[in-house]
Coordinates of C-alpha atoms in Angstrom, one line a residue:
Chain W
M131 CA -2.0 14.7 -13.1
R132 CA -3.1 17.0 -10.2
R133 CA -4.4 13.9 -8.3
A134 CA -1.1 12.1 -8.8
A135 CA 0.7 15.3 -7.4
L136 CA -1.7 15.5 -4.4
L137 CA -1.2 11.8 -3.8
L138 CA 2.5 12.3 -3.9
R139 CA 2.3 15.3 -1.6
L140 CA -0.1 13.4 0.8
S141 CA 2.3 10.4 0.8
L142 CA 5.3 12.6 1.4
R143 CA 3.6 14.3 4.3
N144 CA 2.3 11.1 5.7
V145 CA 6.0 9.8 5.7
F146 CA 6.8 12.3 8.4
R147 CA 3.5 12.3 10.3
N148 CA 4.9 10.2 13.1
R149 CA 8.4 11.5 13.0
R150 CA 9.9 9.1 15.6
R151 CA 8.5 6.0 14.0
S152 CA 9.5 7.3 10.5
L153 CA 13.0 8.0 11.7
F154 CA 13.2 4.5 13.2
A155 CA 12.1 3.0 9.9
L156 CA 14.5 5.3 8.0
A157 CA 17.3 4.2 10.2
T158 CA 16.5 0.5 9.7
I159 CA 16.3 0.8 6.0
A160 CA 19.4 3.1 5.8
M161 CA 21.3 0.5 7.8
G162 CA 20.1 -2.2 5.6
A163 CA 21.0 -0.4 2.5
L164 CA 24.4 0.6 3.8
G165 CA 25.2 -3.0 4.8
L166 CA 24.0 -4.4 1.4
F167 CA 25.8 -1.7 -0.6
V168 CA 29.2 -2.0 1.3
F169 CA 28.9 -5.7 1.3
M170 CA 28.3 -5.8 -2.5
G171 CA 31.3 -3.5 -2.9
F172 CA 33.4 -5.7 -0.8
N173 CA 32.3 -8.8 -2.7
R174 CA 33.1 -7.0 -6.0
G175 CA 36.4 -6.1 -4.7
L176 CA 37.2 -9.6 -3.4
M177 CA 36.0 -11.2 -6.7
N178 CA 38.0 -8.8 -8.8
Q179 CA 41.2 -9.2 -6.7
Y180 CA 40.7 -13.0 -6.7
R181 CA 40.2 -12.9 -10.5
A182 CA 43.3 -10.7 -11.0
N183 CA 45.4 -13.0 -8.8
T184 CA 44.2 -16.0 -10.8
I185 CA 44.9 -14.4 -14.1
R186 CA 48.2 -12.6 -13.3
A187 CA 49.7 -15.3 -11.1
R188 CA 49.3 -18.3 -13.3
W189 CA 46.9 -18.6 -16.1
G190 CA 46.6 -15.5 -18.1
H191 CA 43.0 -14.9 -19.5
G192 CA 43.1 -18.3 -20.9
Q193 CA 45.3 -20.9 -22.7
L194 CA 45.2 -22.7 -26.0
Y195 CA 45.8 -26.4 -26.4
V196 CA 45.5 -28.9 -29.1
Q197 CA 41.9 -30.0 -29.4
G198 CA 41.1 -32.9 -27.1
Y199 CA 44.5 -32.7 -25.3
R200 CA 43.0 -31.8 -21.9
D201 CA 40.2 -34.4 -22.1
R202 CA 42.3 -37.5 -21.4
A203 CA 45.8 -38.7 -20.4
H204 CA 48.2 -39.7 -23.0
A205 CA 50.9 -42.2 -23.1
R206 CA 53.0 -40.0 -25.3
P207 CA 51.8 -36.4 -24.5
W208 CA 54.4 -34.8 -26.5
E209 CA 52.8 -36.1 -29.7
H210 CA 49.8 -33.9 -28.8
W211 CA 51.5 -30.6 -28.2
I212 CA 51.3 -27.7 -30.5
E213 CA 53.5 -27.9 -33.5
D214 CA 55.3 -24.9 -34.9
P215 CA 54.5 -22.6 -32.1
S216 CA 56.0 -19.5 -33.7
A217 CA 53.7 -19.7 -36.7
V218 CA 50.7 -20.3 -34.5
M219 CA 51.6 -17.3 -32.3
A220 CA 52.1 -15.1 -35.4
R221 CA 48.4 -15.9 -36.3
L222 CA 47.2 -15.4 -32.8
R223 CA 48.7 -12.0 -32.5
R224 CA 46.4 -10.7 -35.3
L225 CA 43.3 -11.7 -33.4
P226 CA 41.2 -9.0 -31.6
G227 CA 42.2 -8.0 -28.0
V228 CA 45.5 -9.9 -27.8
L229 CA 48.2 -8.1 -25.8
D230 CA 50.7 -10.9 -25.5
L231 CA 51.2 -14.6 -25.8
F232 CA 53.2 -17.0 -23.6
P233 CA 54.2 -20.4 -24.9
R234 CA 54.6 -23.0 -22.2
L235 CA 55.7 -26.5 -21.7
T236 CA 55.0 -28.6 -18.6
V237 CA 57.9 -30.5 -17.2
S238 CA 57.8 -33.1 -14.4
A239 CA 61.3 -33.5 -12.9
I240 CA 63.3 -34.6 -10.0
L241 CA 65.3 -31.5 -8.5
V242 CA 68.5 -32.2 -6.8
A243 CA 70.4 -29.7 -4.8
G244 CA 73.3 -31.2 -2.8
E245 CA 71.9 -34.0 -0.7
H246 CA 68.4 -32.8 -1.0
T247 CA 65.9 -34.2 -3.6
A248 CA 62.3 -33.2 -4.4
A249 CA 59.8 -34.0 -7.0
G250 CA 58.4 -30.9 -8.8
Q251 CA 56.1 -29.9 -11.6
G252 CA 57.3 -27.0 -13.6
E253 CA 56.9 -25.1 -16.7
G254 CA 59.1 -24.0 -19.3
I255 CA 58.3 -20.3 -20.2
D256 CA 59.4 -17.3 -22.0
G257 CA 60.8 -15.6 -18.8
A258 CA 61.2 -12.1 -20.3
A259 CA 57.8 -12.0 -21.8
E260 CA 56.0 -13.5 -18.7
A261 CA 57.7 -11.1 -16.2
G262 CA 55.7 -8.1 -17.7
F263 CA 52.3 -9.7 -17.3
F264 CA 52.4 -12.2 -14.5
T265 CA 52.7 -9.6 -11.8
Q266 CA 51.0 -11.5 -9.1
L267 CA 53.9 -14.0 -8.9
N268 CA 55.5 -12.3 -5.9
Y269 CA 59.1 -13.0 -5.2
R270 CA 60.2 -13.6 -1.6
Q271 CA 63.9 -13.6 -2.7
G272 CA 65.6 -12.7 -5.9
G273 CA 63.6 -12.3 -9.0
D274 CA 62.7 -13.8 -12.4
F275 CA 65.3 -15.2 -14.8
R276 CA 64.3 -13.0 -17.7
D277 CA 66.9 -13.7 -20.4
R278 CA 69.3 -15.7 -18.3
A279 CA 69.5 -19.0 -20.2
D280 CA 70.1 -21.2 -17.1
G281 CA 67.8 -19.6 -14.6
I282 CA 65.2 -21.3 -12.5
V283 CA 62.6 -19.9 -10.1
L284 CA 61.1 -22.0 -7.4
G285 CA 57.9 -21.9 -5.3
E286 CA 58.8 -21.1 -1.7
G287 CA 57.8 -24.4 -0.4
L288 CA 59.9 -26.3 -3.0
A289 CA 62.8 -24.1 -2.3
R290 CA 62.5 -24.7 1.5
G291 CA 62.4 -28.4 0.9
L292 CA 65.5 -28.3 -1.2
G293 CA 67.3 -25.7 1.2
V294 CA 68.2 -23.5 -1.6
Q295 CA 68.6 -19.6 -1.9
P296 CA 69.0 -17.4 -5.0
G297 CA 72.5 -18.1 -6.5
D298 CA 72.5 -21.8 -5.6
Q299 CA 72.8 -24.5 -8.3
I300 CA 70.2 -27.2 -8.9
R301 CA 70.2 -30.2 -11.2
L302 CA 67.0 -31.1 -12.9
V303 CA 66.5 -34.7 -14.0
V304 CA 63.7 -35.4 -16.4
Q305 CA 61.9 -38.7 -17.1
G306 CA 60.2 -38.8 -20.5
G307 CA 61.1 -38.9 -24.2
E308 CA 64.1 -40.6 -25.7
P309 CA 66.9 -41.3 -24.7
L310 CA 66.4 -41.2 -21.0
P311 CA 67.0 -39.6 -18.6
R312 CA 68.2 -36.1 -19.4
S313 CA 69.4 -33.5 -17.0
A314 CA 70.4 -29.8 -16.9
A315 CA 72.2 -27.7 -14.4
L316 CA 70.3 -24.5 -13.5
R317 CA 70.9 -21.5 -11.2
V318 CA 68.3 -20.3 -8.8
T319 CA 67.3 -16.6 -9.6
G320 CA 64.2 -16.3 -7.4
I321 CA 61.9 -17.8 -5.0
F322 CA 58.2 -16.9 -5.4
H323 CA 54.9 -17.3 -3.8
T324 CA 51.5 -17.1 -5.5
G325 CA 49.4 -17.4 -2.2
S326 CA 48.6 -20.9 -2.8
Q327 CA 50.5 -23.3 -0.6
E328 CA 49.9 -26.4 -2.6
F329 CA 51.0 -24.7 -5.8
D330 CA 54.1 -23.1 -4.2
S331 CA 55.4 -26.4 -2.7
R332 CA 55.8 -28.2 -5.9
T333 CA 56.2 -25.6 -8.8
F334 CA 59.3 -24.4 -10.6
R335 CA 59.8 -22.4 -13.7
I336 CA 62.6 -22.6 -16.3
P337 CA 63.3 -21.1 -19.6
L338 CA 61.3 -22.6 -22.4
G339 CA 64.3 -23.5 -24.4
I340 CA 65.8 -25.6 -21.6
A341 CA 62.4 -27.3 -21.1
Q342 CA 62.3 -28.2 -24.9
A343 CA 65.8 -29.5 -24.8
L344 CA 65.2 -31.7 -21.7
L345 CA 62.0 -33.1 -23.4
A346 CA 63.7 -33.3 -26.8
T347 CA 60.8 -31.3 -28.6
D348 CA 60.4 -28.0 -30.5
R349 CA 56.7 -28.0 -29.7
V350 CA 54.9 -26.4 -26.8
E351 CA 52.2 -27.8 -24.6
S352 CA 50.1 -24.6 -24.4
I353 CA 50.1 -20.9 -25.2
A354 CA 48.8 -18.6 -22.5
V355 CA 46.9 -15.4 -23.6
A356 CA 47.0 -12.0 -22.1
L357 CA 44.1 -9.8 -23.3
A358 CA 43.3 -6.2 -22.8
E359 CA 40.4 -7.0 -20.6
V360 CA 38.6 -10.1 -19.3
E361 CA 35.4 -9.2 -21.2
A362 CA 37.4 -9.6 -24.5
W363 CA 37.7 -13.3 -24.0
P364 CA 34.6 -14.6 -25.8
A365 CA 35.4 -12.6 -28.9
F366 CA 39.0 -13.8 -28.9
A367 CA 37.9 -17.5 -28.3
E368 CA 35.5 -17.3 -31.2
A369 CA 38.1 -15.7 -33.5
A370 CA 40.7 -18.4 -32.5
R371 CA 38.3 -21.1 -33.1
A372 CA 37.7 -19.7 -36.6
S373 CA 41.4 -19.0 -37.3
L374 CA 43.0 -22.2 -35.7
P375 CA 40.3 -24.9 -35.6
D376 CA 42.8 -27.5 -34.4
L377 CA 43.3 -25.6 -31.1
E378 CA 41.0 -25.3 -28.2
A379 CA 40.8 -21.9 -26.3
V380 CA 40.1 -22.5 -22.6
P381 CA 39.3 -19.5 -20.3
F382 CA 41.1 -19.0 -16.9
D383 CA 38.0 -19.8 -14.9
E384 CA 37.6 -23.2 -16.6
L385 CA 41.4 -24.0 -16.2
D386 CA 41.1 -23.2 -12.5
R387 CA 37.7 -24.6 -12.0
I388 CA 38.6 -26.2 -8.7
Y389 CA 39.7 -23.0 -6.9
Y390 CA 38.4 -20.0 -8.8
R391 CA 35.0 -21.3 -10.1
Q392 CA 34.0 -23.0 -6.9
A393 CA 35.2 -20.2 -4.7
V394 CA 33.2 -17.7 -6.8
D395 CA 30.1 -20.0 -6.6
W396 CA 30.7 -20.4 -2.9
L397 CA 31.0 -16.7 -2.3
D398 CA 28.0 -16.0 -4.5
A399 CA 25.8 -18.4 -2.4
Q400 CA 27.1 -16.9 0.9
F401 CA 26.4 -13.3 -0.4
A402 CA 22.8 -14.3 -1.4
F403 CA 22.2 -15.6 2.1
I404 CA 23.6 -12.5 3.8
R405 CA 21.6 -10.4 1.4
G406 CA 18.4 -12.3 2.3
I407 CA 19.0 -11.7 6.0
I408 CA 19.5 -7.9 5.3
L409 CA 16.3 -7.7 3.2
L410 CA 14.4 -9.5 5.9
V411 CA 15.5 -6.9 8.4
V412 CA 14.4 -4.1 6.1
F413 CA 11.2 -5.9 5.3
L414 CA 10.2 -6.2 9.0
G415 CA 11.1 -2.5 9.6
I416 CA 8.8 -1.4 6.7
F417 CA 6.1 -3.8 7.6
N418 CA 6.1 -2.6 11.2
V419 CA 5.9 1.2 10.3
I420 CA 3.3 0.6 7.6
S421 CA 1.2 -1.7 9.8
M422 CA 1.1 1.0 12.6
A423 CA 0.5 3.9 10.1
V424 CA -2.4 2.0 8.6
L425 CA -3.9 1.1 11.9
E426 CA -3.7 4.8 13.0
R427 CA -5.3 5.8 9.8
T428 CA -8.2 3.3 9.7
R429 CA -10.8 6.0 10.3
E430 CA -9.2 8.2 7.6
I431 CA -9.2 5.4 5.1
G432 CA -12.9 4.8 6.0
T433 CA -13.5 8.5 5.3
L434 CA -11.8 8.5 1.9
R435 CA -13.8 5.4 0.9
A436 CA -17.1 7.0 2.2
N437 CA -16.4 9.9 -0.1
G438 CA -16.0 7.7 -3.1
D439 CA -12.3 6.8 -3.3
G440 CA -11.7 3.3 -4.6
R441 CA -9.7 0.7 -2.7
L442 CA -6.9 0.7 -5.3
A443 CA -6.4 4.6 -5.1
I444 CA -6.1 4.4 -1.3
A445 CA -3.8 1.3 -1.4
L446 CA -1.6 3.2 -4.0
G447 CA -1.3 6.1 -1.7
H448 CA 0.1 3.9 1.1
I449 CA 2.3 1.9 -1.3
L450 CA 3.7 5.2 -2.6
E451 CA 4.4 6.2 1.0
A452 CA 6.3 3.0 1.7
V453 CA 8.2 3.5 -1.6
I454 CA 9.2 7.1 -0.6
L455 CA 10.2 5.8 2.8
A456 CA 12.3 3.1 1.4
A457 CA 13.9 5.4 -1.3
L458 CA 14.8 7.9 1.4
G459 CA 16.2 5.3 3.6
A460 CA 18.1 3.6 0.8
A461 CA 19.5 7.0 -0.4
L462 CA 20.8 7.7 3.2
G463 CA 22.3 4.3 3.3
L464 CA 24.0 4.5 -0.1
A465 CA 25.4 8.0 0.9
A466 CA 26.7 6.6 4.2
G467 CA 28.2 3.6 2.3
W468 CA 29.9 5.9 -0.2
A469 CA 31.3 8.0 2.8
L470 CA 32.5 4.9 4.5
S471 CA 34.3 3.6 1.4
A472 CA 35.8 7.1 0.8
G473 CA 36.9 7.6 4.4
P474 CA 37.6 4.8 6.9
L475 CA 37.6 2.1 4.4
H476 CA 39.5 3.9 1.7
D477 CA 42.5 1.6 1.8
G478 CA 40.2 -1.5 1.8
V479 CA 39.7 -4.2 4.4
A480 CA 42.7 -6.2 5.7
M481 CA 42.0 -9.9 5.5
P482 CA 43.9 -12.8 7.0
P483 CA 45.1 -15.5 4.6
A484 CA 42.4 -17.7 3.3
P485 CA 42.5 -21.5 3.6
G486 CA 45.4 -22.9 1.6
I487 CA 46.8 -19.4 1.0
T488 CA 50.1 -18.0 2.5
R489 CA 49.5 -14.3 2.4
S490 CA 47.0 -11.9 3.7
F491 CA 45.1 -9.6 1.4
R492 CA 43.6 -6.0 1.4
I493 CA 40.2 -6.1 -0.2
Q494 CA 39.2 -2.8 -1.8
I495 CA 35.5 -1.7 -1.4
E496 CA 34.5 -1.4 -5.1
L497 CA 31.2 0.5 -5.2
A498 CA 29.4 0.5 -8.4
L499 CA 26.4 2.4 -9.8
A500 CA 24.7 -0.8 -10.8
D501 CA 24.9 -2.0 -7.1
A502 CA 23.5 1.3 -5.9
L503 CA 20.5 1.0 -8.4
Q504 CA 20.1 -2.7 -7.2
V505 CA 20.0 -1.7 -3.6
M506 CA 17.5 1.1 -4.3
G507 CA 15.4 -1.3 -6.4
L508 CA 15.4 -4.0 -3.7
A509 CA 14.5 -1.5 -1.0
A510 CA 11.6 -0.3 -3.0
L511 CA 10.5 -3.8 -3.9
T512 CA 10.8 -4.8 -0.2
A513 CA 8.7 -1.8 0.7
V514 CA 5.9 -2.7 -1.7
V515 CA 5.8 -6.3 -0.6
G516 CA 6.0 -5.2 3.0
C517 CA 3.1 -2.8 3.0
L518 CA 0.8 -5.0 0.8
L519 CA -0.7 -7.1 3.6
P520 CA -1.6 -4.3 6.1
V521 CA -2.8 -2.0 3.3
W522 CA -4.9 -4.8 1.7
R523 CA -6.5 -5.5 5.2
A524 CA -7.2 -1.9 5.7
V525 CA -9.0 -1.3 2.4
R526 CA -11.0 -4.5 2.7
M527 CA -12.4 -3.5 6.0
P528 CA -16.2 -2.5 5.9
I529 CA -16.3 1.3 5.7
A530 CA -18.6 1.7 8.7
D531 CA -16.3 -0.4 10.8
A532 CA -13.3 1.8 9.6
L533 CA -15.3 4.9 10.4
R534 CA -16.0 3.6 14.1
H535 CA -12.2 2.7 14.5
V536 CA -10.6 4.5 17.4
Chain F
M203 CA -40.2 13.4 -5.7
S204 CA -38.6 10.9 -3.3
L205 CA -34.7 11.0 -3.3
Y206 CA -34.8 7.9 -1.0
E207 CA -37.4 5.2 -0.8
V208 CA -36.7 2.8 2.0
R209 CA -39.0 -0.3 2.3
A210 CA -39.1 -2.9 5.0
V211 CA -35.4 -2.5 5.6
S212 CA -33.8 -4.6 8.4
Y213 CA -30.1 -4.8 9.4
R214 CA -28.4 -6.8 12.1
Y215 CA -24.8 -6.7 13.3
S216 CA -23.1 -10.1 13.5
G217 CA -20.1 -11.1 15.4
N218 CA -18.8 -13.8 17.7
G219 CA -21.6 -16.1 16.5
H220 CA -24.3 -13.6 17.7
A221 CA -26.5 -11.4 15.6
V222 CA -27.7 -8.1 17.1
P223 CA -30.8 -6.5 15.4
A224 CA -30.1 -2.8 14.6
L225 CA -33.0 -2.0 12.4
A226 CA -36.2 -3.8 11.8
D227 CA -38.8 -3.3 9.0
V228 CA -38.0 0.4 8.5
D229 CA -40.0 2.3 5.9
L230 CA -38.8 5.9 5.1
D231 CA -39.1 8.4 2.2
V232 CA -36.6 11.2 1.9
H233 CA -37.5 14.0 -0.5
A234 CA -35.0 16.0 -2.6
G235 CA -34.1 19.2 -0.8
E236 CA -35.5 18.1 2.5
F237 CA -33.9 18.9 5.9
L238 CA -34.6 15.7 7.8
A239 CA -33.6 14.8 11.3
I240 CA -33.4 11.4 12.7
A241 CA -33.8 11.4 16.4
G242 CA -33.6 8.8 19.1
P243 CA -31.5 7.6 22.0
S244 CA -28.1 5.9 21.7
G245 CA -28.5 2.5 20.2
S246 CA -31.8 3.2 18.5
G247 CA -30.3 2.6 15.0
K248 CA -29.7 6.3 13.8
T249 CA -26.2 5.7 12.6
T250 CA -27.1 2.3 10.9
L251 CA -29.9 4.0 9.1
L252 CA -27.4 6.7 7.9
N253 CA -24.9 4.0 6.9
L254 CA -27.6 2.2 4.9
L255 CA -28.6 5.5 3.2
G256 CA -24.9 6.3 2.5
L257 CA -24.4 2.8 0.9
L258 CA -21.8 2.0 3.5
H259 CA -23.8 -1.1 4.6
A260 CA -26.0 -3.3 2.5
A261 CA -29.4 -4.1 4.1
D262 CA -30.0 -7.7 5.2
A263 CA -33.7 -7.4 4.0
G264 CA -35.9 -4.8 2.2
T265 CA -35.0 -2.4 -0.6
I266 CA -33.5 1.0 -0.7
R267 CA -34.0 3.2 -3.9
L268 CA -32.0 6.2 -4.6
D269 CA -33.2 8.4 -7.4
G270 CA -35.7 5.7 -8.2
R271 CA -32.9 3.0 -8.6
D272 CA -32.7 -0.1 -6.3
V273 CA -29.3 0.2 -4.7
S274 CA -29.7 -2.7 -2.3
T275 CA -27.9 -5.2 -4.4
L276 CA -25.2 -3.1 -6.0
V277 CA -21.6 -4.5 -6.0
E278 CA -19.0 -2.5 -4.1
R279 CA -17.7 -0.8 -7.2
E280 CA -21.2 0.6 -8.1
R281 CA -21.8 1.8 -4.7
T282 CA -18.4 3.6 -4.5
R283 CA -19.3 5.3 -7.8
L284 CA -22.8 6.3 -6.4
R285 CA -21.2 7.7 -3.2
R286 CA -18.8 9.7 -5.2
E287 CA -21.5 11.3 -7.4
R288 CA -24.6 11.6 -5.3
I289 CA -23.8 11.3 -1.6
A290 CA -21.6 13.2 0.9
F291 CA -20.9 12.7 4.6
V292 CA -20.4 15.0 7.6
F293 CA -19.0 13.2 10.6
Q294 CA -19.3 13.9 14.3
S295 CA -15.4 14.0 14.6
F296 CA -14.8 15.8 11.3
N297 CA -12.5 13.2 9.9
L298 CA -10.3 15.5 8.0
I299 CA -6.9 14.4 6.7
P300 CA -4.5 16.0 9.2
V301 CA -1.5 16.4 6.7
L302 CA -3.5 18.4 4.2
T303 CA -4.6 22.0 4.4
A304 CA -8.3 23.1 4.5
Y305 CA -8.0 23.8 0.8
E306 CA -6.5 20.5 0.0
N307 CA -9.1 18.5 2.1
V308 CA -11.9 20.1 0.1
E309 CA -10.1 19.8 -3.2
Y310 CA -9.2 16.1 -2.7
V311 CA -12.7 14.8 -3.3
L312 CA -12.8 16.6 -6.6
L313 CA -9.7 15.0 -7.9
T314 CA -11.6 11.9 -9.0
R315 CA -13.6 14.1 -11.5
P316 CA -12.5 15.3 -14.9
L317 CA -12.5 18.9 -14.1
P318 CA -10.1 21.6 -15.5
S319 CA -7.8 22.8 -12.6
A320 CA -9.2 26.3 -12.9
E321 CA -12.7 25.0 -12.4
R322 CA -11.6 22.7 -9.4
R323 CA -10.0 25.8 -7.8
R324 CA -13.0 27.9 -8.3
R325 CA -15.3 25.3 -6.8
T326 CA -13.0 24.7 -3.9
L327 CA -12.8 28.2 -3.0
A328 CA -16.5 28.8 -3.4
A329 CA -17.2 25.9 -1.1
L330 CA -14.8 27.4 1.5
A331 CA -16.4 30.8 1.0
A332 CA -19.9 29.3 1.5
V333 CA -19.0 28.1 4.9
G334 CA -17.0 31.2 5.8
I335 CA -13.6 30.0 6.1
V336 CA -11.8 30.9 2.8
D337 CA -9.3 32.8 4.8
L338 CA -8.2 29.6 6.5
A339 CA -7.7 27.8 3.3
G340 CA -3.9 27.3 3.8
R341 CA -4.3 26.1 7.4
R342 CA -4.1 22.4 8.5
P343 CA -6.8 20.9 10.7
Q344 CA -4.8 20.7 14.0
R345 CA -4.4 24.5 13.8
M346 CA -8.2 25.1 13.7
S347 CA -11.0 25.0 16.2
G348 CA -13.6 22.2 16.2
G349 CA -16.2 24.6 14.6
Q350 CA -13.7 25.5 11.9
Q351 CA -12.9 21.9 11.2
Q352 CA -16.6 21.0 11.0
R353 CA -17.0 23.9 8.5
V354 CA -14.1 22.4 6.3
A355 CA -16.0 19.0 6.6
I356 CA -19.2 20.7 5.4
A357 CA -17.3 22.5 2.5
R358 CA -15.9 19.0 1.6
A359 CA -19.4 17.7 1.4
L360 CA -20.7 20.6 -0.7
V361 CA -17.9 20.9 -3.2
R362 CA -19.2 17.9 -5.2
D363 CA -22.7 19.2 -5.8
V364 CA -24.2 15.9 -4.5
G365 CA -27.9 15.2 -4.1
V366 CA -27.7 14.5 -0.3
V367 CA -25.6 15.2 2.6
L368 CA -25.7 12.6 5.4
A369 CA -24.5 14.0 8.8
D370 CA -24.0 11.7 11.8
E371 CA -24.4 13.9 15.0
P372 CA -22.6 16.8 13.3
T373 CA -22.8 19.0 16.4
A374 CA -22.0 16.4 19.0
A375 CA -18.4 17.3 19.3
L376 CA -19.1 21.0 19.4
D377 CA -20.0 23.4 22.1
R378 CA -23.6 24.7 22.1
T379 CA -22.9 28.0 20.5
T380 CA -20.7 26.5 17.8
G381 CA -23.2 23.6 17.3
R382 CA -26.0 26.1 16.8
A383 CA -23.9 28.0 14.3
V384 CA -23.1 24.9 12.4
M385 CA -26.8 23.9 12.2
D386 CA -27.7 27.5 11.0
L387 CA -25.1 27.0 8.3
L388 CA -26.5 23.6 7.3
K389 CA -29.9 25.0 7.2
R390 CA -28.9 28.0 5.1
L391 CA -27.0 25.8 2.6
N392 CA -30.1 23.6 2.4
R393 CA -32.3 26.4 1.7
D394 CA -29.9 28.2 -0.8
R395 CA -28.7 25.1 -2.7
G396 CA -31.7 22.8 -2.5
I397 CA -29.4 19.9 -1.3
A398 CA -31.1 17.3 0.9
F399 CA -29.7 17.0 4.5
V400 CA -30.3 14.0 6.6
F401 CA -28.7 14.3 10.0
S402 CA -28.9 12.3 13.2
T403 CA -29.1 13.9 16.7
H404 CA -30.5 13.4 20.1
D405 CA -30.2 17.0 21.0
P406 CA -33.8 18.4 21.1
R407 CA -32.6 21.9 20.5
I408 CA -31.1 20.9 17.1
L409 CA -34.3 19.1 16.1
A410 CA -36.2 22.4 16.0
A411 CA -34.3 23.4 12.8
A412 CA -35.5 20.3 10.9
D413 CA -38.3 20.2 8.3
R414 CA -39.3 16.8 9.6
V415 CA -38.2 14.5 12.5
V416 CA -38.1 10.8 12.3
H417 CA -37.9 9.1 15.7
L418 CA -36.2 5.8 16.0
A419 CA -36.5 3.5 19.0
D420 CA -35.0 0.0 19.3
G421 CA -34.4 0.0 15.5
R422 CA -37.9 0.9 14.4
I423 CA -39.6 4.0 13.4
A424 CA -41.5 5.3 16.4
S425 CA -43.2 8.2 14.7

């Protein structure tokens, strides 16, 4: 115990034996830790915002379909929609974590406004219910149709193509079902944007009742689910599978695989690359400091070994020194990262619109204890790896040679 | 009784494809409690012989027995253990750890032994008292004179109760008066404690203190 205490004291004192070099190493490690910590916070903020956008703009936490419906195209899709949706939703509401449910029906239609015509893909929705949850559907003009029976909201690209404003009338012509075609006159209540150019240029939303009337059905295609939190999905999906085996519960990241899942994977890969570069810089800093320190102390190491200290004990002292250096540097970096996020970056980082997105973002730096611990652990690990080679070389040197070293 | 029995020992330094003979066919006995000087000019093999006695080198040929046991072929772990238990060193340039105090430098070598902390403290202070610097226990080496540092190094050698202290030119870095004082101290410790001292020097004035002087020339014992 006393030996461990003295070893710790010796290592602590050795850390500041060459103050200029140690300060340089501390600065290198602190900058690395700061960069890593803030970047992890930025990445966490980006992912969380992206996830919130994805959930609250379009998908909810997931959707329910009839088993097998999504796997293939159907000649008569309405025959594969969810029957008696009110009864199904009543059962779903009793499952754990469910906040709200939103029945939906996809409608492909021709939209006619005066002399302008456009093809669109829309959804029949429960406007009043969805207005409370889908808060990321931002309105450029007007607002949702809520209880208005003949309302329609349009993506801004689609509205621009049709040349309509809130208050204008649109006729929807639907191809599908029997007899054909059917149409309905609707009043524009709002023009929205989700951030996705492609989505906003073809999408509209209408009351579910009108969509069902146009498609001559009392079924719904899907039921979107709002949960208390993202983490509640697996338990909900399991319970849904047990309660309603004819339905398939699909999470939002599976529904939006192309955009969300691939973007997350892409960002993760990018993050891993940047983290690797930062760790390399920290590694080189520690390697340099320990190499120089070990070179300076070669004679000292020889003396310790002549006096009967084993190689392992001497190596442990130097490794401990490197770990202390790394821990101090990482602590400084973490403190600086926290100060940065609480001060200049308190309101987040302004980001330009991403490819395919029409609006800019502010990404909050979301620092987390788990990230801080990971940074600390990585710094310590890097320190251990960085000092192994010089220390191993030094303790392997013949003692008489070490004692002669100048 | 012989502490060391050195028989027909040879050693050569190798490097860059060349081998330079440092010791050739050396026979030597060192007795327990002896105060033995190894004399000779630079390059005569004094340090090499001390390194062999201290188990820092392994001889190329011949045998070395310590306490009657052949130590020529021991593996490094065994040699480390024997150094820890039986051998201590005093170096020309003191070789103290600069970030530790005098007390900690001396105590450090006891920490590999299973001693109660009170006993460790008693021994450390006794060793510092024996060399007359107990009042400097809390001082770091850079704030001490050369003579004081060498006394700390001697205390470090004494604190383990070893059988032999090997000192390579222990006074070479000291002025004449301090060097004489250090030799008087070593002699007194040898007499009072019965520890064998083997030291190298080429200073004729220091040799006068030795019980016996072994002269080396060109890696061979001259007399």
